[in-house]
GROMACS .gro file of C-alpha atoms in nm:
model
  274
    1LEU     CA    1  26.090  20.488   5.094
    2THR     CA    2  26.147  20.683   5.413
    3VAL     CA    3  26.429  20.594   5.704
    4PRO     CA    4  26.336  20.613   6.009
    5GLY     CA    5  26.159  20.882   6.235
    6ARG     CA    6  25.930  21.017   5.945
    7ASP     CA    7  25.630  20.851   5.983
    8ALA     CA    8  25.439  21.152   6.056
    9ALA     CA    9  25.618  21.389   5.747
   10SER     CA   10  25.550  21.031   5.540
   11ARG     CA   11  25.264  21.049   5.570
   12ARG     CA   12  25.175  21.449   5.489
   13LEU     CA   13  25.377  21.374   5.209
   14LEU     CA   14  25.258  21.033   5.083
   15GLN     CA   15  24.813  21.258   5.050
   16ARG     CA   16  25.020  21.558   4.927
   17VAL     CA   17  25.158  21.360   4.639
   18SER     CA   18  24.810  21.156   4.638
   19VAL     CA   19  24.626  21.475   4.635
   20GLY     CA   20  24.857  21.648   4.366
   21LEU     CA   21  24.880  21.322   4.138
   22GLY     CA   22  24.442  21.307   4.051
   23TRP     CA   23  24.471  21.668   4.010
   24LEU     CA   24  24.730  21.652   3.745
   25GLN     CA   25  24.588  21.317   3.586
   26ARG     CA   26  24.266  21.614   3.533
   27HIS     CA   27  24.442  21.882   3.341
   28LEU     CA   28  24.682  21.700   3.181
   29GLY     CA   29  24.603  21.317   3.079
   30PRO     CA   30  24.586  21.018   3.269
   31TYR     CA   31  24.918  20.901   3.431
   32PRO     CA   32  24.996  20.604   3.242
   33TYR     CA   33  25.194  20.364   3.510
   34SER     CA   34  25.076  20.130   3.750
   35GLU     CA   35  25.341  20.299   3.997
   36LEU     CA   36  25.468  20.548   4.168
   37THR     CA   37  25.796  20.573   4.406
   38VAL     CA   38  25.882  20.859   4.595
   39VAL     CA   39  26.199  20.874   4.796
   40ASP     CA   40  26.287  21.024   5.079
   41VAL     CA   41  26.674  20.996   5.122
   42PRO     CA   42  26.828  20.989   5.423
   43GLY     CA   43  27.046  21.373   5.611
   44ALA     CA   44  27.356  21.306   5.481
   45ALA     CA   45  27.238  21.223   5.142
   46ARG     CA   46  27.071  21.565   5.094
   47GLY     CA   47  27.306  21.630   4.778
   48ALA     CA   48  27.026  21.298   4.559
   49ALA     CA   49  26.717  21.521   4.698
   50ALA     CA   50  26.468  21.657   4.478
   51MET     CA   51  26.564  21.429   4.159
   52GLU     CA   52  26.289  21.322   3.917
   53TYR     CA   53  26.316  21.003   3.695
   54PRO     CA   54  26.015  20.864   3.503
   55THR     CA   55  25.793  20.658   3.778
   56LEU     CA   56  26.082  20.762   4.096
   57PHE     CA   57  26.177  21.092   4.220
   58THR     CA   58  26.332  21.252   4.520
   59VAL     CA   59  26.296  21.463   4.798
   60TRP     CA   60  26.473  21.541   5.138
   61THR     CA   61  26.187  21.598   5.489
   62ARG     CA   62  26.326  21.834   5.676
   63TRP     CA   63  26.388  21.730   6.099
   64TRP     CA   64  26.150  22.104   6.153
   65HIS     CA   65  25.862  22.034   5.953
   66PRO     CA   66  25.566  22.260   6.102
   67ALA     CA   67  25.279  22.241   5.902
   68GLY     CA   68  25.242  22.625   5.773
   69PHE     CA   69  25.573  22.590   5.570
   70HIS     CA   70  25.534  22.462   5.253
   71LEU     CA   71  25.872  22.485   5.106
   72ALA     CA   72  25.833  22.050   5.126
   73ASP     CA   73  25.475  22.058   5.007
   74GLU     CA   74  25.652  22.267   4.669
   75THR     CA   75  25.942  22.042   4.622
   76ALA     CA   76  25.762  21.755   4.636
   77LEU     CA   77  25.421  21.846   4.425
   78HIS     CA   78  25.737  22.020   4.185
   79GLU     CA   79  25.915  21.672   4.080
   80LEU     CA   80  25.563  21.493   4.076
   81VAL     CA   81  25.481  21.720   3.800
   82HIS     CA   82  25.806  21.674   3.647
   83GLN     CA   83  25.640  21.281   3.527
   84TYR     CA   84  25.448  21.441   3.270
   85PHE     CA   85  25.732  21.714   3.233
   86GLN     CA   86  25.954  21.556   3.088
   87GLY     CA   87  25.869  21.245   3.194
   88ILE     CA   88  25.542  21.272   2.968
   89VAL     CA   89  25.524  21.476   2.695
   90ALA     CA   90  25.958  21.379   2.656
   91SER     CA   91  26.156  21.776   2.530
   92ASP     CA   92  26.458  21.840   2.588
   93GLU     CA   93  26.626  21.942   2.863
   94VAL     CA   94  26.920  22.127   2.773
   95GLN     CA   95  26.883  22.264   2.489
   96GLU     CA   96  26.523  22.418   2.628
   97PRO     CA   97  26.518  22.305   2.988
   98TRP     CA   98  26.243  22.573   3.056
   99LEU     CA   99  25.966  22.308   2.852
  100ASP     CA  100  25.988  22.094   3.183
  101GLU     CA  101  26.152  22.310   3.472
  102GLY     CA  102  25.951  22.617   3.358
  103VAL     CA  103  25.649  22.454   3.305
  104THR     CA  104  25.663  22.223   3.643
  105THR     CA  105  25.761  22.513   3.881
  106TYR     CA  106  25.417  22.735   3.751
  107LEU     CA  107  25.206  22.397   3.755
  108SER     CA  108  25.325  22.354   4.149
  109GLY     CA  109  25.275  22.675   4.201
  110VAL     CA  110  24.917  22.702   4.056
  111MET     CA  111  24.865  22.342   4.238
  112LEU     CA  112  25.029  22.510   4.636
  113GLU     CA  113  24.744  22.816   4.576
  114GLU     CA  114  24.476  22.577   4.493
  115PHE     CA  115  24.568  22.347   4.737
  116PHE     CA  116  24.659  22.608   5.055
  117GLY     CA  117  24.516  23.008   4.911
  118VAL     CA  118  24.728  23.286   4.745
  119ASP     CA  119  24.799  23.431   5.013
  120ARG     CA  120  24.959  23.117   5.224
  121SER     CA  121  25.123  22.991   4.980
  122PHE     CA  122  25.418  22.875   5.090
  123ILE     CA  123  25.451  23.039   5.381
  124ASP     CA  124  25.057  23.006   5.705
  125ALA     CA  125  25.226  23.090   6.028
  126GLY     CA  126  24.953  23.251   6.218
  127PRO     CA  127  24.963  23.654   6.133
  128LEU     CA  128  25.320  23.574   5.881
  129ARG     CA  129  25.193  23.494   5.541
  130LEU     CA  130  25.324  23.448   5.204
  131GLY     CA  131  25.194  23.322   4.851
  132TRP     CA  132  25.386  23.127   4.685
  133TRP     CA  133  25.374  23.403   4.364
  134ASP     CA  134  25.492  23.662   4.578
  135ARG     CA  135  25.720  23.474   4.696
  136LEU     CA  136  25.872  23.449   4.312
  137ARG     CA  137  25.809  23.811   4.244
  138LEU     CA  138  26.055  23.822   4.548
  139TRP     CA  139  26.301  23.550   4.402
  140THR     CA  140  26.326  23.595   4.021
  141THR     CA  141  26.377  24.016   4.060
  142ALA     CA  142  26.671  24.007   4.358
  143ARG     CA  143  27.006  24.086   4.139
  144GLY     CA  144  27.294  23.728   4.227
  145SER     CA  145  27.090  23.661   4.545
  146PRO     CA  146  26.790  23.532   4.716
  147TRP     CA  147  26.827  23.748   4.921
  148ALA     CA  148  26.852  24.112   4.766
  149ALA     CA  149  26.602  24.417   4.895
  150ALA     CA  150  26.233  24.321   4.787
  151THR     CA  151  26.275  24.693   4.662
  152GLU     CA  152  26.489  24.641   4.372
  153ARG     CA  153  26.387  24.705   3.975
  154PRO     CA  154  26.455  24.394   3.833
  155ARG     CA  155  26.820  24.381   3.661
  156LEU     CA  156  26.810  24.267   3.248
  157ALA     CA  157  26.648  23.980   3.208
  158LEU     CA  158  26.766  23.693   3.024
  159PRO     CA  159  26.677  23.545   2.741
  160VAL     CA  160  26.399  23.192   2.862
  161GLY     CA  161  26.491  23.007   2.578
  162ARG     CA  162  26.833  22.997   2.593
  163ALA     CA  163  26.966  22.634   2.580
  164ALA     CA  164  27.166  22.550   2.976
  165SER     CA  165  27.529  22.574   2.882
  166ASP     CA  166  27.453  22.959   2.766
  167PHE     CA  167  27.375  23.108   3.149
  168ARG     CA  168  27.724  23.172   3.325
  169ASN     CA  169  27.599  23.066   3.707
  170ARG     CA  170  27.306  22.846   3.860
  171TRP     CA  171  27.182  23.093   4.011
  172ASP     CA  172  27.065  23.315   3.623
  173TYR     CA  173  27.007  22.964   3.503
  174ALA     CA  174  26.752  22.860   3.799
  175GLN     CA  175  26.571  23.283   3.796
  176THR     CA  176  26.511  23.235   3.486
  177VAL     CA  177  26.445  22.927   3.376
  178TYR     CA  178  26.242  22.844   3.660
  179GLY     CA  179  26.122  23.202   3.811
  180ARG     CA  180  26.064  23.345   3.478
  181THR     CA  181  25.956  23.135   3.240
  182ALA     CA  182  25.706  23.079   3.574
  183ALA     CA  183  25.609  23.472   3.522
  184LEU     CA  184  25.577  23.407   3.211
  185LEU     CA  185  25.240  23.139   3.221
  186ARG     CA  186  25.148  23.346   3.506
  187THR     CA  187  25.148  23.667   3.272
  188LEU     CA  188  24.959  23.475   3.009
  189GLU     CA  189  24.730  23.402   3.264
  190GLY     CA  190  24.645  23.724   3.360
  191LEU     CA  191  24.549  23.723   2.950
  192ALA     CA  192  24.414  23.440   2.921
  193GLY     CA  193  24.263  23.333   3.224
  194ARG     CA  194  24.366  23.028   3.403
  195PRO     CA  195  24.147  22.758   3.335
  196ALA     CA  196  24.190  22.833   2.933
  197LEU     CA  197  24.596  22.784   3.025
  198LEU     CA  198  24.550  22.456   3.183
  199ALA     CA  199  24.344  22.357   2.897
  200ALA     CA  200  24.610  22.440   2.635
  201LEU     CA  201  24.847  22.239   2.867
  202GLY     CA  202  24.647  21.941   2.945
  203GLY     CA  203  24.646  21.985   2.527
  204TYR     CA  204  24.969  22.028   2.482
  205ALA     CA  205  25.061  21.653   2.711
  206ARG     CA  206  24.823  21.496   2.550
  207GLU     CA  207  24.883  21.618   2.238
  208GLN     CA  208  25.271  21.493   2.259
  209ALA     CA  209  25.252  21.217   2.499
  210PHE     CA  210  25.579  21.025   2.435
  211ALA     CA  211  25.704  21.304   2.133
  212HIS     CA  212  25.990  21.536   2.174
  213PRO     CA  213  25.817  21.787   2.098
  214THR     CA  214  26.060  22.177   2.077
  215GLY     CA  215  25.951  22.468   2.225
  216ALA     CA  216  25.736  22.616   1.846
  217VAL     CA  217  25.484  22.348   2.028
  218LEU     CA  218  25.427  22.494   2.339
  219ARG     CA  219  25.437  22.873   2.188
  220ASP     CA  220  25.168  22.769   1.954
  221TRP     CA  221  24.913  22.591   2.247
  222LEU     CA  222  24.985  22.879   2.440
  223ARG     CA  223  24.905  23.161   2.233
  224ARG     CA  224  24.595  23.006   2.117
  225ALA     CA  225  24.486  22.990   2.424
  226ALA     CA  226  24.419  23.364   2.461
  227PRO     CA  227  24.154  23.537   2.290
  228ALA     CA  228  24.145  23.581   1.923
  229ALA     CA  229  24.175  23.956   1.972
  230ARG     CA  230  24.498  23.927   2.208
  231GLN     CA  231  24.654  23.645   2.068
  232PRO     CA  232  24.871  23.929   1.907
  233ILE     CA  233  24.956  24.062   2.258
  234VAL     CA  234  25.042  23.712   2.355
  235ALA     CA  235  25.262  23.628   2.033
  236ARG     CA  236  25.488  23.924   2.169
  237LEU     CA  237  25.463  23.866   2.479
  238LEU     CA  238  25.614  23.485   2.430
  239ALA     CA  239  25.829  23.670   2.162
  240GLY     CA  240  26.011  23.928   2.378
  241VAL     CA  241  26.070  23.703   2.733
  242ILE     CA  242  26.194  23.395   2.520
  243ASP     CA  243  26.365  23.457   2.254
  244ARG     CA  244  26.512  23.877   2.401
  245GLY     CA  245  26.484  23.845   2.755
  246GLU     CA  246  26.265  24.138   2.755
  247VAL     CA  247  26.058  24.282   3.117
  248LEU     CA  248  25.771  24.468   3.165
  249ASP     CA  249  25.884  24.760   3.401
  250VAL     CA  250  25.648  25.032   3.500
  251GLY     CA  251  25.699  25.333   3.700
  252ILE     CA  252  25.417  25.550   3.839
  253THR     CA  253  25.439  25.856   3.976
  254CYS     CA  254  25.208  26.066   4.095
  255ASP     CA  255  25.153  26.405   4.226
  256ALA     CA  256  24.879  26.719   4.285
  257ALA     CA  257  24.950  26.768   3.935
  258GLY     CA  258  24.872  26.445   3.820
  259ILE     CA  259  24.952  26.046   3.743
  260GLU     CA  260  25.215  25.953   3.538
  261VAL     CA  261  25.260  25.641   3.386
  262ARG     CA  262  25.641  25.522   3.171
  263ARG     CA  263  25.696  25.215   3.050
  264ARG     CA  264  26.021  25.104   3.084
  265GLY     CA  265  26.089  24.797   2.983
  266GLY     CA  266  26.053  24.658   2.683
  267LEU     CA  267  25.715  24.491   2.693
  268ALA     CA  268  25.406  24.653   2.582
  269LEU     CA  269  25.100  24.519   2.805
  270PRO     CA  270  24.766  24.502   2.917
  271LEU     CA  271  24.781  24.764   3.203
  272GLU     CA  272  24.472  24.820   3.481
  273ILE     CA  273  24.527  25.058   3.716
  274VAL     CA  274  24.327  25.101   4.042
   0.00000   0.00000   0.00000
């Protein structure tokens, strides 16, 4: 459902949603309903955009919508993933928001990379390219502003597993629940491999369809996604990020005398340096 004058944008959006729904069904299980409604709200109602409900979600298509800028695609895919988390896997959005918003952010990013290419999955405009993962890294390291310098060290992170009411403001909530959860899953992807992680999320989605799982259930699936030798590392990673808000902060110095690598953050993970 859209408004007059957005025909081209609506066709593009519908194509993204159609392809995305097929991708989700392959990885997470069948979509159980016969209909899915996407509402492209009028400009005067854009405060109602980017909201999800079972079988319906809203977006807002800007009048300036070049093909190489994938912000609208990201929004549509993000709201689409919510059909599974929490539309089918009905976790508690208030007490454990990372279970739906964080997982959804990660999966929508994976789709952007697979649909458009890793190095251009957020912006692809001639020489100007930006991948979704690089954009996420800039966002999650900024101190209080999305425009903070890209060279900043991460501020002290907050526990991902907090209830929504435990955050001081919207920025802390969004950066932690959306951004750091997605970064956590991307780190797990590096430890377990993307196919294994997607298989674990798919197993979790199928097992917990129309149930009300807690974070402990997902954590068990995530731990078992990794090879047996790495499962203790994954368990420490999950506890450090979800429960304690630890970060992986590594400094490297190089001079004529040699190379020094120093870990400053609380997390200890395998690190390959080339």
